[in-house]
Amino acid sequence: MSALTTNRNTQRRAQGSHVDPVAAGVVIHSGALIVLNATSFAQPATVATGLRIRGVAEHASNNVAGGDGAGNVVTRMGSHFLANAGDIDRSHIGSTAYIADDQTVTAVSTGSSAVGRIDDVASGGGVWVFIS
């Protein structure tokens, strides 16, 4: 492609957001951790290796009756307040958080996929995790 010779309206997205097609047979709840599965469709986070984190769902998506890609979900990256599996404390700040379920993170990497960097641990037990 050659260089521009006139103005161009270049499309853009909001920083830190994604729109992904949803996997067949799943329900995504607003606020859930969302991952891409082996075939690159969005699904709620589960304990498994090889999943790729996309962010937190901005809205619900019900694709129970649809095939792969029949629905979409918008996810947001950034710092999110997530539930603590009970094993993360302040000594873990700066370390990687891993998936325990679609709203909970753990310090245990065995059999799980990474969510993001632990930014802070609240006195009530929740965890701030930066998803990038």
Coordinates of N, CA and C in Angstrom, one line a residue:
M1 N 0.9 -1.2 0.0 CA 0.0 0.0 0.0 C 0.9 1.2 0.0
S2 N 0.5 2.2 -0.7 CA 1.3 3.5 -0.8 C 1.0 4.4 0.3
A3 N 1.9 5.4 0.5 CA 1.7 6.4 1.6 C 0.5 7.3 1.3
L4 N -0.1 7.8 2.3 CA -1.3 8.7 2.2 C -0.9 10.0 1.3
T5 N -1.9 10.4 0.5 CA -1.8 11.6 -0.2 C -2.9 12.6 0.2
T6 N -3.8 12.1 1.1 CA -4.9 12.9 1.6 C -5.2 12.4 3.0
N7 N -6.1 13.2 3.6 CA -6.5 12.8 5.0 C -7.2 11.4 5.0
R8 N -7.1 10.7 6.1 CA -7.7 9.4 6.2 C -8.4 9.3 7.6
N9 N -9.6 8.8 7.6 CA -10.4 8.6 8.8 C -10.0 7.2 9.4
T10 N -9.0 7.2 10.2 CA -8.6 5.9 10.8 C -9.4 5.5 12.0
Q11 N -10.0 4.4 11.9 CA -10.9 3.9 13.0 C -10.1 3.6 14.2
R12 N -10.7 3.7 15.4 CA -10.0 3.3 16.6 C -11.0 2.8 17.6
R13 N -10.5 2.1 18.6 CA -11.3 1.6 19.7 C -10.9 2.2 21.0
A14 N -11.8 2.2 22.0 CA -11.4 2.7 23.3 C -10.2 1.9 23.8
Q15 N -9.3 2.5 24.4 CA -8.1 1.8 24.9 C -8.5 0.8 26.0
G16 N -8.0 -0.4 25.9 CA -8.3 -1.4 26.9 C -9.5 -2.1 26.7
S17 N -10.2 -2.1 25.6 CA -11.4 -2.8 25.4 C -11.3 -3.8 24.2
H18 N -12.0 -4.9 24.2 CA -12.1 -5.8 23.2 C -13.5 -6.2 22.9
V19 N -13.8 -6.6 21.7 CA -15.1 -7.2 21.3 C -14.8 -8.6 20.7
D20 N -15.2 -9.6 21.4 CA -14.9 -11.0 21.0 C -16.1 -11.8 20.7
P21 N -16.1 -12.7 19.8 CA -17.2 -13.7 19.6 C -17.2 -14.7 20.7
V22 N -18.4 -15.0 21.1 CA -18.6 -15.9 22.3 C -18.7 -17.4 21.9
A23 N -18.1 -18.2 22.7 CA -18.1 -19.7 22.4 C -19.5 -20.2 22.5
A24 N -19.8 -21.3 21.8 CA -21.1 -22.0 21.8 C -21.4 -22.5 23.2
G25 N -22.7 -22.4 23.5 CA -23.2 -23.0 24.7 C -22.8 -22.4 26.0
V26 N -22.4 -21.1 26.0 CA -22.0 -20.5 27.3 C -22.9 -19.3 27.7
V27 N -22.9 -19.0 28.9 CA -23.5 -17.8 29.5 C -22.4 -17.0 30.1
I28 N -22.3 -15.7 29.7 CA -21.3 -14.8 30.3 C -22.1 -13.8 31.1
H29 N -21.7 -13.6 32.4 CA -22.4 -12.7 33.3 C -21.5 -11.4 33.3
S30 N -22.2 -10.3 33.4 CA -21.5 -9.0 33.5 C -20.6 -9.0 34.7
G31 N -19.4 -8.6 34.6 CA -18.4 -8.6 35.7 C -17.5 -9.8 35.7
A32 N -17.8 -10.8 34.9 CA -17.0 -12.1 34.9 C -15.7 -11.9 34.2
L33 N -14.7 -12.6 34.7 CA -13.4 -12.7 34.0 C -13.6 -13.5 32.7
I34 N -13.1 -13.0 31.6 CA -13.3 -13.6 30.3 C -12.0 -14.0 29.7
V35 N -12.0 -15.2 29.1 CA -10.8 -15.8 28.5 C -11.1 -16.2 27.0
L36 N -10.1 -16.3 26.2 CA -10.3 -17.0 24.9 C -9.9 -18.4 25.0
N37 N -10.7 -19.3 24.5 CA -10.4 -20.7 24.6 C -9.5 -21.1 23.4
A38 N -9.2 -22.4 23.3 CA -8.3 -22.9 22.3 C -8.6 -22.5 20.8
T39 N -9.9 -22.3 20.6 CA -10.4 -21.9 19.2 C -10.6 -20.4 19.2
S40 N -10.2 -19.6 20.2 CA -10.2 -18.2 20.2 C -11.6 -17.6 20.3
F41 N -12.5 -18.3 21.0 CA -13.8 -17.8 21.3 C -13.9 -17.5 22.8
A42 N -14.6 -16.4 23.1 CA -14.7 -15.9 24.5 C -15.6 -16.9 25.4
Q43 N -15.2 -17.1 26.6 CA -15.9 -17.9 27.6 C -15.6 -17.4 29.0
P44 N -16.4 -17.7 30.0 CA -16.0 -17.3 31.3 C -14.7 -18.1 31.7
A45 N -13.9 -17.4 32.6 CA -12.7 -18.0 33.0 C -13.0 -19.3 33.8
T46 N -12.1 -20.3 33.6 CA -12.2 -21.6 34.4 C -10.8 -22.0 34.7
V47 N -10.6 -22.9 35.6 CA -9.3 -23.4 35.9 C -8.8 -24.4 34.8
A48 N -7.9 -23.9 34.0 CA -7.3 -24.7 32.8 C -6.1 -24.0 32.4
T49 N -5.2 -24.7 31.8 CA -4.0 -24.1 31.2 C -4.3 -23.7 29.8
G50 N -3.5 -22.7 29.3 CA -3.6 -22.3 27.9 C -4.7 -21.3 27.5
L51 N -5.4 -20.9 28.5 CA -6.4 -19.9 28.3 C -5.8 -18.5 28.2
R52 N -6.3 -17.6 27.4 CA -5.8 -16.2 27.3 C -6.8 -15.2 27.8
I53 N -6.4 -14.5 28.8 CA -7.2 -13.5 29.5 C -7.5 -12.4 28.5
R54 N -8.8 -11.9 28.5 CA -9.2 -10.8 27.7 C -9.6 -9.6 28.6
G55 N -10.1 -9.9 29.8 CA -10.6 -8.8 30.6 C -11.8 -9.2 31.4
V56 N -12.6 -8.2 31.8 CA -13.8 -8.3 32.6 C -15.0 -8.0 31.7
A57 N -16.0 -8.8 31.6 CA -17.2 -8.6 30.8 C -17.9 -7.3 31.2
E58 N -18.2 -6.4 30.2 CA -18.9 -5.2 30.4 C -20.4 -5.5 30.4
H59 N -20.9 -6.6 29.8 CA -22.3 -6.9 29.8 C -22.5 -8.4 29.7
A60 N -23.7 -8.8 30.0 CA -24.0 -10.3 29.9 C -24.1 -10.7 28.4
S61 N -23.9 -12.0 28.2 CA -24.1 -12.6 26.8 C -24.5 -14.0 27.0
N62 N -25.7 -14.3 26.5 CA -26.2 -15.7 26.6 C -26.1 -16.3 25.2
N63 N -25.2 -17.3 25.1 CA -25.1 -18.0 23.8 C -25.3 -19.5 24.0
V64 N -26.2 -19.8 24.9 CA -26.5 -21.2 25.2 C -27.0 -22.0 24.0
A65 N -27.9 -21.3 23.2 CA -28.5 -22.0 22.1 C -27.8 -21.7 20.8
G66 N -26.7 -20.8 20.8 CA -26.0 -20.5 19.6 C -24.7 -21.2 19.4
G67 N -24.2 -21.2 18.2 CA -23.0 -21.8 17.8 C -21.8 -20.8 18.1
D68 N -20.6 -21.3 17.9 CA -19.4 -20.4 18.1 C -19.6 -19.1 17.4
G69 N -19.5 -18.0 18.0 CA -19.5 -16.7 17.4 C -20.9 -16.1 17.2
A70 N -22.0 -16.8 17.7 CA -23.3 -16.3 17.5 C -23.6 -15.1 18.3
G71 N -22.8 -14.8 19.3 CA -23.0 -13.6 20.1 C -21.6 -13.0 20.3
N72 N -21.6 -11.8 20.9 CA -20.3 -11.1 21.2 C -20.3 -10.6 22.6
V73 N -19.1 -10.3 23.1 CA -19.0 -9.8 24.5 C -17.9 -8.7 24.4
V74 N -18.2 -7.6 25.1 CA -17.2 -6.5 25.3 C -16.5 -6.7 26.6
T75 N -15.2 -6.7 26.5 CA -14.4 -6.9 27.8 C -13.5 -5.6 28.0
R76 N -13.2 -5.4 29.2 CA -12.4 -4.2 29.6 C -11.1 -4.7 30.3
M77 N -10.0 -4.2 29.9 CA -8.7 -4.5 30.6 C -8.5 -3.4 31.7
G78 N -7.4 -3.4 32.4 CA -7.2 -2.4 33.4 C -7.2 -3.1 34.8
S79 N -7.3 -2.3 35.8 CA -7.3 -2.7 37.2 C -8.7 -3.0 37.7
H80 N -8.9 -4.3 38.1 CA -10.2 -4.7 38.6 C -10.1 -5.4 40.0
F81 N -11.2 -5.1 40.7 CA -11.3 -5.7 42.1 C -12.0 -7.1 42.0
L82 N -11.2 -8.1 42.3 CA -11.7 -9.5 42.2 C -11.7 -10.2 43.5
A83 N -12.4 -11.3 43.6 CA -12.5 -12.1 44.8 C -11.1 -12.8 45.0
N84 N -10.8 -13.0 46.3 CA -9.5 -13.7 46.7 C -9.9 -15.1 47.1
A85 N -9.2 -16.1 46.5 CA -9.4 -17.5 46.9 C -8.9 -17.8 48.3
G86 N -8.3 -16.8 48.9 CA -7.9 -16.9 50.3 C -6.4 -17.1 50.5
D87 N -5.7 -17.2 49.4 CA -4.2 -17.5 49.5 C -3.4 -16.3 49.1
I88 N -4.0 -15.2 48.7 CA -3.2 -14.0 48.3 C -3.2 -13.0 49.5
D89 N -2.0 -12.5 49.8 CA -1.9 -11.5 50.8 C -0.9 -10.4 50.3
R90 N -0.6 -9.4 51.1 CA 0.2 -8.3 50.6 C 1.6 -8.7 50.1
S91 N 2.1 -9.9 50.6 CA 3.4 -10.3 50.1 C 3.4 -10.7 48.6
H92 N 2.2 -10.8 48.0 CA 2.0 -11.2 46.6 C 1.9 -10.0 45.7
I93 N 1.9 -8.8 46.2 CA 1.8 -7.6 45.4 C 3.0 -7.6 44.4
G94 N 2.6 -7.4 43.1 CA 3.6 -7.4 42.0 C 3.8 -8.8 41.4
S95 N 3.2 -9.8 42.0 CA 3.2 -11.2 41.5 C 2.0 -11.4 40.5
T96 N 2.0 -12.5 39.9 CA 0.9 -12.9 39.0 C -0.2 -13.6 39.7
A97 N -1.5 -13.1 39.4 CA -2.7 -13.8 39.9 C -3.1 -14.8 38.8
Y98 N -3.7 -15.9 39.3 CA -4.2 -17.0 38.4 C -5.7 -17.2 38.6
I99 N -6.3 -17.8 37.6 CA -7.7 -18.0 37.6 C -8.1 -19.1 38.6
A100 N -9.1 -18.8 39.5 CA -9.7 -19.8 40.4 C -11.1 -20.1 39.8
D101 N -11.8 -19.1 39.4 CA -13.1 -19.2 38.6 C -13.3 -17.9 37.9
D102 N -14.5 -17.6 37.5 CA -14.8 -16.4 36.7 C -14.9 -15.1 37.5
Q103 N -14.7 -15.2 38.8 CA -14.7 -14.0 39.6 C -13.6 -14.0 40.7
T104 N -12.8 -15.1 40.7 CA -11.9 -15.3 41.8 C -10.5 -15.6 41.3
V105 N -9.5 -15.0 42.0 CA -8.1 -15.2 41.6 C -7.4 -15.9 42.8
T106 N -6.3 -16.6 42.4 CA -5.4 -17.3 43.4 C -4.0 -17.1 43.1
A107 N -3.1 -17.4 44.0 CA -1.7 -17.3 43.8 C -1.1 -18.6 43.2
V108 N -2.0 -19.7 43.1 CA -1.5 -21.0 42.7 C -1.6 -21.1 41.2
S109 N -0.5 -21.3 40.5 CA -0.4 -21.4 39.1 C -0.7 -22.8 38.5
T110 N -0.6 -23.8 39.4 CA -0.7 -25.2 38.9 C -2.1 -25.5 38.3
G111 N -2.0 -25.9 37.0 CA -3.3 -26.2 36.3 C -4.1 -25.0 35.9
S112 N -3.6 -23.8 36.0 CA -4.4 -22.6 35.8 C -3.7 -21.7 34.8
S113 N -4.4 -20.6 34.4 CA -3.9 -19.6 33.5 C -3.8 -18.3 34.2
A114 N -2.9 -17.4 33.8 CA -2.6 -16.1 34.4 C -3.8 -15.2 34.1
V115 N -4.0 -14.3 35.1 CA -5.0 -13.2 34.9 C -4.3 -11.9 34.7
G116 N -3.4 -11.6 35.6 CA -2.6 -10.3 35.6 C -1.8 -10.1 36.8
R117 N -1.3 -8.9 37.0 CA -0.4 -8.5 38.1 C -1.2 -8.1 39.3
I118 N -0.9 -8.6 40.4 CA -1.6 -8.2 41.7 C -1.0 -6.8 42.1
D119 N -2.0 -5.9 42.1 CA -1.6 -4.5 42.4 C -1.8 -4.1 43.9
D120 N -2.8 -4.7 44.5 CA -3.1 -4.4 45.9 C -4.0 -5.5 46.5
V121 N -4.0 -5.6 47.8 CA -4.9 -6.6 48.5 C -5.6 -5.8 49.5
A122 N -6.9 -5.8 49.5 CA -7.8 -5.0 50.4 C -7.9 -5.7 51.7
S123 N -8.1 -4.9 52.7 CA -8.2 -5.4 54.1 C -9.3 -6.4 54.2
G124 N -10.4 -6.3 53.4 CA -11.5 -7.2 53.4 C -11.3 -8.5 52.7
G125 N -10.1 -8.6 52.0 CA -9.8 -9.8 51.3 C -9.8 -9.8 49.8
G126 N -10.4 -8.8 49.2 CA -10.4 -8.7 47.7 C -9.1 -8.3 47.2
V127 N -8.9 -8.5 45.9 CA -7.6 -8.3 45.3 C -7.8 -7.4 44.1
W128 N -6.9 -6.3 44.0 CA -6.9 -5.5 42.8 C -5.9 -6.1 41.8
V129 N -6.3 -6.5 40.6 CA -5.5 -7.2 39.6 C -5.5 -6.3 38.4
F130 N -4.3 -6.0 37.8 CA -4.1 -5.3 36.6 C -4.1 -6.3 35.4
I131 N -5.1 -6.2 34.6 CA -5.2 -7.1 33.4 C -4.8 -6.3 32.2
S132 N -3.7 -6.8 31.5 CA -3.3 -6.1 30.3 C -3.2 -7.0 29.1

